[in-house]
């Protein structure tokens, strides 16, 4: 570790310094993402920081920390009320993704990964399902690039659309959890909308993310790859544990409140690091057809879920 620090470049230290600034309330989530993307496109990406690995770890920590601010009664209520919406959106998205993928003549595994990422939870679902179906690095990268681009759009657009339609905090929380891909962007958009929206979105999103497990197992059976693997997203279990601890051991509420607020700030740092991946090169690598599939699926599920939530929630 010491040797690595000695080789840090100016861009590495600049990244660390800005990340520390983002931990303060001065910069919000969308701005953090935009700063990261701007630095990357100007050629100031850090040289010695493994941002992908760091972001994955910090995101897990921040999600678990958010569990300390969730009421267990509300978590159960939101999960139960959103169950039909979750299952329906996953089934419809996977079915439509299969049909559109065939129509657009997209390579089967690439199309399936994009559909899975849209249906469940973006990069996490793709990362879990890829080894289960034996996808290669190019297929996985195309799917990740596609959903990542749409994630960035959702982070900025959804709060604006929510206010335009006059969505309540609860309605927006449900909509963000169903229609935005990655957990980081869901939480970022919901946090910008309000604390109640954040609670709803985080709970429903992680209830939706639990479907990674059956979908990955079924996917392995469908594709029948000899060396299929599946990795359980353990942070979801720790998130549930955090909710249980904070609700049944209320003597340390001031500690839980601090962890919850700190986790929201840490999430902004994750968005800042994620922004470094939003470059012109990543946009080109996504390709026209995979990106078109991602956009069509996203527009469909976002529009349909918005109508359902607007009228019935």
mmCIF file of C-alpha atoms in Angstrom:
data_model
loop_
_atom_site.group_PDB
_atom_site.id
_atom_site.type_symbol
_atom_site.label_atom_id
_atom_site.label_comp_id
_atom_site.label_asym_id
_atom_site.label_seq_id
_atom_site.Cartn_x
_atom_site.Cartn_y
_atom_site.Cartn_z
ATOM 1 C CA UNK A 1 0.000 0.000 0.000
ATOM 2 C CA UNK A 2 2.842 2.374 0.904
ATOM 3 C CA UNK A 3 4.573 1.732 -2.424
ATOM 4 C CA UNK A 4 1.363 2.440 -4.282
ATOM 5 C CA UNK A 5 0.926 5.813 -2.579
ATOM 6 C CA UNK A 6 4.468 6.796 -3.569
ATOM 7 C CA UNK A 7 3.502 6.350 -7.207
ATOM 8 C CA UNK A 8 0.335 8.439 -6.992
ATOM 9 C CA UNK A 9 0.030 11.091 -9.695
ATOM 10 C CA UNK A 10 -1.535 14.537 -9.446
ATOM 11 C CA UNK A 11 -4.762 13.135 -10.926
ATOM 12 C CA UNK A 12 -4.909 10.545 -8.112
ATOM 13 C CA UNK A 13 -4.535 13.153 -5.377
ATOM 14 C CA UNK A 14 -7.013 15.459 -7.135
ATOM 15 C CA UNK A 15 -9.565 12.621 -7.216
ATOM 16 C CA UNK A 16 -9.086 11.935 -3.503
ATOM 17 C CA UNK A 17 -9.290 15.647 -2.630
ATOM 18 C CA UNK A 18 -12.518 16.180 -4.578
ATOM 19 C CA UNK A 19 -13.998 13.001 -3.066
ATOM 20 C CA UNK A 20 -13.356 14.429 0.424
ATOM 21 C CA UNK A 21 -15.043 17.684 -0.615
ATOM 22 C CA UNK A 22 -18.050 15.732 -1.896
ATOM 23 C CA UNK A 23 -18.432 14.154 1.554
ATOM 24 C CA UNK A 24 -19.605 17.591 2.714
ATOM 25 C CA UNK A 25 -23.128 18.933 1.969
ATOM 26 C CA UNK A 26 -21.684 21.421 -0.560
ATOM 27 C CA UNK A 27 -22.116 19.139 -3.609
ATOM 28 C CA UNK A 28 -25.180 17.022 -4.430
ATOM 29 C CA UNK A 29 -25.295 13.607 -6.131
ATOM 30 C CA UNK A 30 -25.956 14.648 -9.759
ATOM 31 C CA UNK A 31 -23.252 17.311 -9.529
ATOM 32 C CA UNK A 32 -20.800 14.720 -8.175
ATOM 33 C CA UNK A 33 -21.500 12.439 -11.143
ATOM 34 C CA UNK A 34 -21.075 15.339 -13.562
ATOM 35 C CA UNK A 35 -17.749 16.383 -12.001
ATOM 36 C CA UNK A 36 -16.372 12.846 -12.340
ATOM 37 C CA UNK A 37 -17.498 12.573 -15.971
ATOM 38 C CA UNK A 38 -16.044 16.005 -16.823
ATOM 39 C CA UNK A 39 -12.646 15.157 -15.324
ATOM 40 C CA UNK A 40 -12.558 11.811 -17.153
ATOM 41 C CA UNK A 41 -13.379 13.369 -20.532
ATOM 42 C CA UNK A 42 -10.714 16.040 -19.977
ATOM 43 C CA UNK A 43 -8.138 13.293 -19.437
ATOM 44 C CA UNK A 44 -7.757 13.652 -15.665
ATOM 45 C CA UNK A 45 -8.695 10.112 -14.643
ATOM 46 C CA UNK A 46 -6.705 8.750 -11.681
ATOM 47 C CA UNK A 47 -3.838 6.479 -12.729
ATOM 48 C CA UNK A 48 -3.325 4.294 -9.649
ATOM 49 C CA UNK A 49 -6.743 4.134 -8.017
ATOM 50 C CA UNK A 50 -8.849 1.058 -8.777
ATOM 51 C CA UNK A 51 -12.094 3.014 -8.956
ATOM 52 C CA UNK A 52 -14.295 0.101 -9.989
ATOM 53 C CA UNK A 53 -13.265 -1.970 -6.967
ATOM 54 C CA UNK A 54 -13.364 1.012 -4.589
ATOM 55 C CA UNK A 55 -16.813 2.082 -5.830
ATOM 56 C CA UNK A 56 -18.262 -1.399 -5.442
ATOM 57 C CA UNK A 57 -17.039 -1.607 -1.847
ATOM 58 C CA UNK A 58 -18.151 1.922 -0.891
ATOM 59 C CA UNK A 59 -21.555 1.409 -2.494
ATOM 60 C CA UNK A 60 -22.098 -1.729 -0.429
ATOM 61 C CA UNK A 61 -21.142 0.163 2.748
ATOM 62 C CA UNK A 62 -23.419 3.096 1.940
ATOM 63 C CA UNK A 63 -26.436 0.866 1.201
ATOM 64 C CA UNK A 64 -25.956 -1.077 4.427
ATOM 65 C CA UNK A 65 -25.664 2.234 6.295
ATOM 66 C CA UNK A 66 -28.940 3.449 4.822
ATOM 67 C CA UNK A 67 -30.608 0.461 6.465
ATOM 68 C CA UNK A 68 -30.064 2.139 9.856
ATOM 69 C CA UNK A 69 -32.534 4.854 8.836
ATOM 70 C CA UNK A 70 -35.349 2.574 7.677
ATOM 71 C CA UNK A 71 -38.394 1.670 9.799
ATOM 72 C CA UNK A 72 -38.989 -2.079 9.730
ATOM 73 C CA UNK A 73 -42.770 -1.563 9.632
ATOM 74 C CA UNK A 74 -42.446 0.736 6.633
ATOM 75 C CA UNK A 75 -39.993 -1.644 4.969
ATOM 76 C CA UNK A 76 -42.501 -4.485 5.223
ATOM 77 C CA UNK A 77 -45.365 -2.243 4.092
ATOM 78 C CA UNK A 78 -43.512 -0.858 1.052
ATOM 79 C CA UNK A 79 -42.236 -4.311 0.060
ATOM 80 C CA UNK A 80 -45.704 -5.850 0.288
ATOM 81 C CA UNK A 81 -47.394 -3.016 -1.600
ATOM 82 C CA UNK A 82 -44.710 -3.059 -4.275
ATOM 83 C CA UNK A 83 -44.555 -6.848 -4.691
ATOM 84 C CA UNK A 84 -46.907 -6.990 -7.678
ATOM 85 C CA UNK A 85 -45.189 -4.026 -9.284
ATOM 86 C CA UNK A 86 -41.761 -5.633 -8.835
ATOM 87 C CA UNK A 87 -42.722 -9.060 -10.171
ATOM 88 C CA UNK A 88 -44.784 -7.631 -13.026
ATOM 89 C CA UNK A 89 -42.055 -5.230 -14.168
ATOM 90 C CA UNK A 90 -39.406 -7.978 -14.118
ATOM 91 C CA UNK A 91 -41.553 -10.424 -16.111
ATOM 92 C CA UNK A 92 -42.616 -7.819 -18.679
ATOM 93 C CA UNK A 93 -39.103 -6.417 -19.143
ATOM 94 C CA UNK A 94 -37.478 -9.827 -19.637
ATOM 95 C CA UNK A 95 -40.196 -10.906 -22.094
ATOM 96 C CA UNK A 96 -40.068 -7.673 -24.092
ATOM 97 C CA UNK A 97 -36.260 -7.728 -24.026
ATOM 98 C CA UNK A 98 -36.268 -11.207 -25.585
ATOM 99 C CA UNK A 99 -38.619 -10.108 -28.397
ATOM 100 C CA UNK A 100 -36.810 -6.844 -29.104
ATOM 101 C CA UNK A 101 -33.429 -8.563 -28.995
ATOM 102 C CA UNK A 102 -34.549 -11.005 -31.703
ATOM 103 C CA UNK A 103 -36.089 -8.209 -33.783
ATOM 104 C CA UNK A 104 -32.916 -6.092 -33.581
ATOM 105 C CA UNK A 105 -30.746 -9.194 -34.199
ATOM 106 C CA UNK A 106 -28.636 -8.533 -31.113
ATOM 107 C CA UNK A 107 -26.312 -11.293 -29.945
ATOM 108 C CA UNK A 108 -28.363 -13.466 -27.565
ATOM 109 C CA UNK A 109 -26.327 -13.195 -24.359
ATOM 110 C CA UNK A 110 -25.709 -9.449 -24.774
ATOM 111 C CA UNK A 111 -29.426 -8.826 -25.230
ATOM 112 C CA UNK A 112 -30.261 -11.044 -22.269
ATOM 113 C CA UNK A 113 -27.825 -9.203 -19.988
ATOM 114 C CA UNK A 114 -29.230 -5.802 -21.002
ATOM 115 C CA UNK A 115 -32.768 -7.081 -20.351
ATOM 116 C CA UNK A 116 -31.750 -8.510 -16.976
ATOM 117 C CA UNK A 117 -29.985 -5.299 -15.973
ATOM 118 C CA UNK A 118 -33.072 -3.271 -16.890
ATOM 119 C CA UNK A 119 -35.454 -5.686 -15.182
ATOM 120 C CA UNK A 120 -33.679 -6.032 -11.842
ATOM 121 C CA UNK A 121 -30.824 -3.779 -10.775
ATOM 122 C CA UNK A 122 -28.465 -2.771 -13.535
ATOM 123 C CA UNK A 123 -24.788 -3.553 -13.090
ATOM 124 C CA UNK A 124 -25.323 -5.781 -10.038
ATOM 125 C CA UNK A 125 -27.706 -8.037 -11.962
ATOM 126 C CA UNK A 126 -25.409 -8.132 -14.978
ATOM 127 C CA UNK A 127 -22.422 -8.990 -12.781
ATOM 128 C CA UNK A 128 -24.380 -11.808 -11.112
ATOM 129 C CA UNK A 129 -25.987 -13.247 -14.254
ATOM 130 C CA UNK A 130 -22.925 -12.999 -16.558
ATOM 131 C CA UNK A 131 -21.046 -15.966 -15.026
ATOM 132 C CA UNK A 132 -24.322 -17.861 -14.648
ATOM 133 C CA UNK A 133 -24.863 -17.842 -18.430
ATOM 134 C CA UNK A 134 -21.179 -18.029 -19.380
ATOM 135 C CA UNK A 135 -21.046 -14.557 -20.960
ATOM 136 C CA UNK A 136 -17.652 -13.339 -22.172
ATOM 137 C CA UNK A 137 -16.041 -10.016 -21.249
ATOM 138 C CA UNK A 138 -17.198 -8.244 -24.432
ATOM 139 C CA UNK A 139 -20.841 -9.244 -23.914
ATOM 140 C CA UNK A 140 -20.692 -8.176 -20.275
ATOM 141 C CA UNK A 141 -18.969 -4.874 -21.085
ATOM 142 C CA UNK A 142 -21.533 -3.971 -23.754
ATOM 143 C CA UNK A 143 -24.394 -4.596 -21.335
ATOM 144 C CA UNK A 144 -22.702 -2.660 -18.522
ATOM 145 C CA UNK A 145 -21.910 0.308 -20.783
ATOM 146 C CA UNK A 146 -25.512 0.440 -21.991
ATOM 147 C CA UNK A 147 -27.161 0.444 -18.566
ATOM 148 C CA UNK A 148 -24.508 2.786 -17.158
ATOM 149 C CA UNK A 149 -25.311 5.459 -19.741
ATOM 150 C CA UNK A 150 -29.036 5.196 -18.980
ATOM 151 C CA UNK A 151 -28.326 5.274 -15.229
ATOM 152 C CA UNK A 152 -26.649 8.640 -15.604
ATOM 153 C CA UNK A 153 -29.629 9.971 -17.569
ATOM 154 C CA UNK A 154 -32.069 8.672 -14.953
ATOM 155 C CA UNK A 155 -30.219 10.349 -12.105
ATOM 156 C CA UNK A 156 -30.788 13.763 -13.708
ATOM 157 C CA UNK A 157 -34.138 13.274 -15.457
ATOM 158 C CA UNK A 158 -36.240 11.422 -12.902
ATOM 159 C CA UNK A 159 -36.418 14.123 -10.188
ATOM 160 C CA UNK A 160 -37.383 16.670 -12.873
ATOM 161 C CA UNK A 161 -40.123 14.402 -14.270
ATOM 162 C CA UNK A 162 -41.311 13.570 -10.753
ATOM 163 C CA UNK A 163 -41.820 17.249 -9.935
ATOM 164 C CA UNK A 164 -43.418 17.838 -13.358
ATOM 165 C CA UNK A 165 -46.082 15.191 -12.628
ATOM 166 C CA UNK A 166 -46.412 16.252 -9.002
ATOM 167 C CA UNK A 167 -45.467 12.816 -7.657
ATOM 168 C CA UNK A 168 -45.569 12.419 -3.893
ATOM 169 C CA UNK A 169 -42.485 11.260 -1.982
ATOM 170 C CA UNK A 170 -43.877 7.705 -1.809
ATOM 171 C CA UNK A 171 -44.866 7.626 -5.481
ATOM 172 C CA UNK A 172 -41.463 8.844 -6.601
ATOM 173 C CA UNK A 173 -39.721 6.317 -4.362
ATOM 174 C CA UNK A 174 -41.635 3.462 -6.001
ATOM 175 C CA UNK A 175 -41.045 4.827 -9.493
ATOM 176 C CA UNK A 176 -37.302 5.315 -9.010
ATOM 177 C CA UNK A 177 -36.957 1.808 -7.534
ATOM 178 C CA UNK A 178 -38.751 0.207 -10.476
ATOM 179 C CA UNK A 179 -37.568 2.285 -13.440
ATOM 180 C CA UNK A 180 -33.926 3.213 -12.700
ATOM 181 C CA UNK A 181 -31.328 0.496 -13.175
ATOM 182 C CA UNK A 182 -28.520 0.630 -10.622
ATOM 183 C CA UNK A 183 -29.042 1.004 -6.883
ATOM 184 C CA UNK A 184 -26.605 3.921 -6.776
ATOM 185 C CA UNK A 185 -28.659 5.988 -9.236
ATOM 186 C CA UNK A 186 -31.938 4.958 -7.594
ATOM 187 C CA UNK A 187 -30.735 6.147 -4.208
ATOM 188 C CA UNK A 188 -29.119 9.250 -5.691
ATOM 189 C CA UNK A 189 -32.283 10.327 -7.518
ATOM 190 C CA UNK A 190 -34.496 9.534 -4.511
ATOM 191 C CA UNK A 191 -32.199 11.411 -2.113
ATOM 192 C CA UNK A 192 -32.505 14.474 -4.344
ATOM 193 C CA UNK A 193 -36.319 14.167 -4.119
ATOM 194 C CA UNK A 194 -36.597 13.803 -0.342
ATOM 195 C CA UNK A 195 -35.907 11.596 2.685
ATOM 196 C CA UNK A 196 -39.217 9.719 2.483
ATOM 197 C CA UNK A 197 -38.638 9.005 -1.205
ATOM 198 C CA UNK A 198 -35.181 7.754 -0.259
ATOM 199 C CA UNK A 199 -36.602 5.324 2.304
ATOM 200 C CA UNK A 200 -39.211 3.946 -0.101
ATOM 201 C CA UNK A 201 -36.817 3.708 -3.042
ATOM 202 C CA UNK A 202 -34.050 1.961 -1.105
ATOM 203 C CA UNK A 203 -36.412 -0.597 0.441
ATOM 204 C CA UNK A 204 -38.295 -1.429 -2.769
ATOM 205 C CA UNK A 205 -35.117 -1.424 -4.862
ATOM 206 C CA UNK A 206 -33.384 -3.946 -2.624
ATOM 207 C CA UNK A 207 -36.543 -6.074 -2.493
ATOM 208 C CA UNK A 208 -36.349 -6.017 -6.289
ATOM 209 C CA UNK A 209 -32.628 -6.830 -6.182
ATOM 210 C CA UNK A 210 -33.362 -10.055 -4.273
ATOM 211 C CA UNK A 211 -34.767 -11.380 -7.544
ATOM 212 C CA UNK A 212 -31.178 -11.614 -8.792
ATOM 213 C CA UNK A 213 -30.991 -14.982 -7.029
ATOM 214 C CA UNK A 214 -33.867 -16.852 -8.757
ATOM 215 C CA UNK A 215 -33.261 -15.109 -12.111
ATOM 216 C CA UNK A 216 -29.551 -16.064 -12.093
ATOM 217 C CA UNK A 217 -30.347 -19.670 -11.220
ATOM 218 C CA UNK A 218 -33.060 -19.908 -13.890
ATOM 219 C CA UNK A 219 -30.738 -18.219 -16.408
ATOM 220 C CA UNK A 220 -28.085 -20.867 -15.775
ATOM 221 C CA UNK A 221 -30.656 -23.558 -16.562
ATOM 222 C CA UNK A 222 -31.850 -21.773 -19.726
ATOM 223 C CA UNK A 223 -28.358 -21.290 -21.174
ATOM 224 C CA UNK A 224 -27.039 -24.607 -19.771
ATOM 225 C CA UNK A 225 -23.421 -23.523 -19.507
ATOM 226 C CA UNK A 226 -21.070 -26.148 -18.029
ATOM 227 C CA UNK A 227 -19.133 -23.719 -15.839
ATOM 228 C CA UNK A 228 -22.007 -21.545 -14.641
ATOM 229 C CA UNK A 229 -21.318 -19.620 -11.442
ATOM 230 C CA UNK A 230 -23.383 -17.397 -9.188
ATOM 231 C CA UNK A 231 -22.287 -14.968 -6.504
ATOM 232 C CA UNK A 232 -24.787 -13.926 -3.831
ATOM 233 C CA UNK A 233 -24.958 -10.120 -3.274
ATOM 234 C CA UNK A 234 -24.337 -10.287 0.486
ATOM 235 C CA UNK A 235 -24.771 -6.540 1.038
ATOM 236 C CA UNK A 236 -28.541 -7.037 0.698
ATOM 237 C CA UNK A 237 -28.510 -9.371 3.701
ATOM 238 C CA UNK A 238 -26.444 -6.885 5.738
ATOM 239 C CA UNK A 239 -28.899 -4.126 4.763
ATOM 240 C CA UNK A 240 -31.751 -6.201 6.211
ATOM 241 C CA UNK A 241 -29.645 -6.846 9.338
ATOM 242 C CA UNK A 242 -29.065 -3.085 9.744
ATOM 243 C CA UNK A 243 -32.838 -2.478 9.651
ATOM 244 C CA UNK A 244 -33.399 -5.154 12.311
ATOM 245 C CA UNK A 245 -30.642 -3.813 14.592
ATOM 246 C CA UNK A 246 -31.795 -0.183 14.414
ATOM 247 C CA UNK A 247 -35.429 -1.119 15.060
ATOM 248 C CA UNK A 248 -34.983 -3.643 17.856
ATOM 249 C CA UNK A 249 -32.056 -1.948 19.631
ATOM 250 C CA UNK A 250 -33.297 1.658 19.722
ATOM 251 C CA UNK A 251 -30.943 2.715 22.536
ATOM 252 C CA UNK A 252 -28.365 3.992 20.048
ATOM 253 C CA UNK A 253 -30.645 6.025 17.793
ATOM 254 C CA UNK A 254 -28.190 8.916 17.696
ATOM 255 C CA UNK A 255 -25.531 6.539 16.343
ATOM 256 C CA UNK A 256 -27.923 5.139 13.729
ATOM 257 C CA UNK A 257 -28.880 8.664 12.626
ATOM 258 C CA UNK A 258 -25.197 9.503 12.172
ATOM 259 C CA UNK A 259 -24.558 6.362 10.138
ATOM 260 C CA UNK A 260 -27.602 7.069 7.962
ATOM 261 C CA UNK A 261 -26.521 10.651 7.193
ATOM 262 C CA UNK A 262 -22.925 9.564 6.624
ATOM 263 C CA UNK A 263 -24.078 6.876 4.203
ATOM 264 C CA UNK A 264 -25.973 9.446 2.125
ATOM 265 C CA UNK A 265 -22.791 11.511 1.827
ATOM 266 C CA UNK A 266 -20.740 8.422 0.975
ATOM 267 C CA UNK A 267 -23.165 7.598 -1.808
ATOM 268 C CA UNK A 268 -22.301 10.918 -3.481
ATOM 269 C CA UNK A 269 -18.650 9.860 -3.533
ATOM 270 C CA UNK A 270 -19.729 6.636 -5.271
ATOM 271 C CA UNK A 271 -21.549 8.685 -7.921
ATOM 272 C CA UNK A 272 -18.430 10.836 -8.351
ATOM 273 C CA UNK A 273 -16.295 7.729 -8.962
ATOM 274 C CA UNK A 274 -18.942 6.256 -11.277
ATOM 275 C CA UNK A 275 -18.794 9.479 -13.311
ATOM 276 C CA UNK A 276 -15.222 8.647 -14.331
ATOM 277 C CA UNK A 277 -16.620 5.777 -16.402
ATOM 278 C CA UNK A 278 -18.932 8.018 -18.399
ATOM 279 C CA UNK A 279 -16.566 8.892 -21.239
ATOM 280 C CA UNK A 280 -16.913 9.318 -24.977
ATOM 281 C CA UNK A 281 -15.150 5.964 -25.334
ATOM 282 C CA UNK A 282 -17.727 4.194 -23.150
ATOM 283 C CA UNK A 283 -20.528 5.779 -25.195
ATOM 284 C CA UNK A 284 -18.995 4.475 -28.419
ATOM 285 C CA UNK A 285 -18.345 1.025 -26.968
ATOM 286 C CA UNK A 286 -22.020 0.546 -26.136
ATOM 287 C CA UNK A 287 -22.887 0.275 -29.829
ATOM 288 C CA UNK A 288 -26.049 1.419 -31.573
ATOM 289 C CA UNK A 289 -28.191 -1.728 -31.370
ATOM 290 C CA UNK A 290 -27.479 -2.639 -27.717
ATOM 291 C CA UNK A 291 -28.021 0.983 -26.722
ATOM 292 C CA UNK A 292 -31.268 1.086 -28.727
ATOM 293 C CA UNK A 293 -32.479 -2.055 -26.945
ATOM 294 C CA UNK A 294 -31.615 -0.519 -23.577
ATOM 295 C CA UNK A 295 -33.374 2.758 -24.408
ATOM 296 C CA UNK A 296 -36.544 1.061 -25.699
ATOM 297 C CA UNK A 297 -36.789 -1.222 -22.671
ATOM 298 C CA UNK A 298 -36.113 1.655 -20.287
ATOM 299 C CA UNK A 299 -38.656 3.989 -21.907
ATOM 300 C CA UNK A 300 -41.302 1.262 -21.864
ATOM 301 C CA UNK A 301 -40.887 0.202 -18.231
ATOM 302 C CA UNK A 302 -40.428 3.808 -17.043
ATOM 303 C CA UNK A 303 -43.616 4.946 -18.811
ATOM 304 C CA UNK A 304 -45.709 1.940 -17.808
ATOM 305 C CA UNK A 305 -44.625 1.992 -14.155
ATOM 306 C CA UNK A 306 -45.183 5.765 -13.972
ATOM 307 C CA UNK A 307 -48.782 5.344 -15.168
ATOM 308 C CA UNK A 308 -49.458 2.509 -12.713
ATOM 309 C CA UNK A 309 -47.886 4.352 -9.771
ATOM 310 C CA UNK A 310 -49.516 7.671 -10.635
ATOM 311 C CA UNK A 311 -53.021 6.180 -10.650
ATOM 312 C CA UNK A 312 -52.844 3.391 -8.072
ATOM 313 C CA UNK A 313 -50.255 4.439 -5.435
#
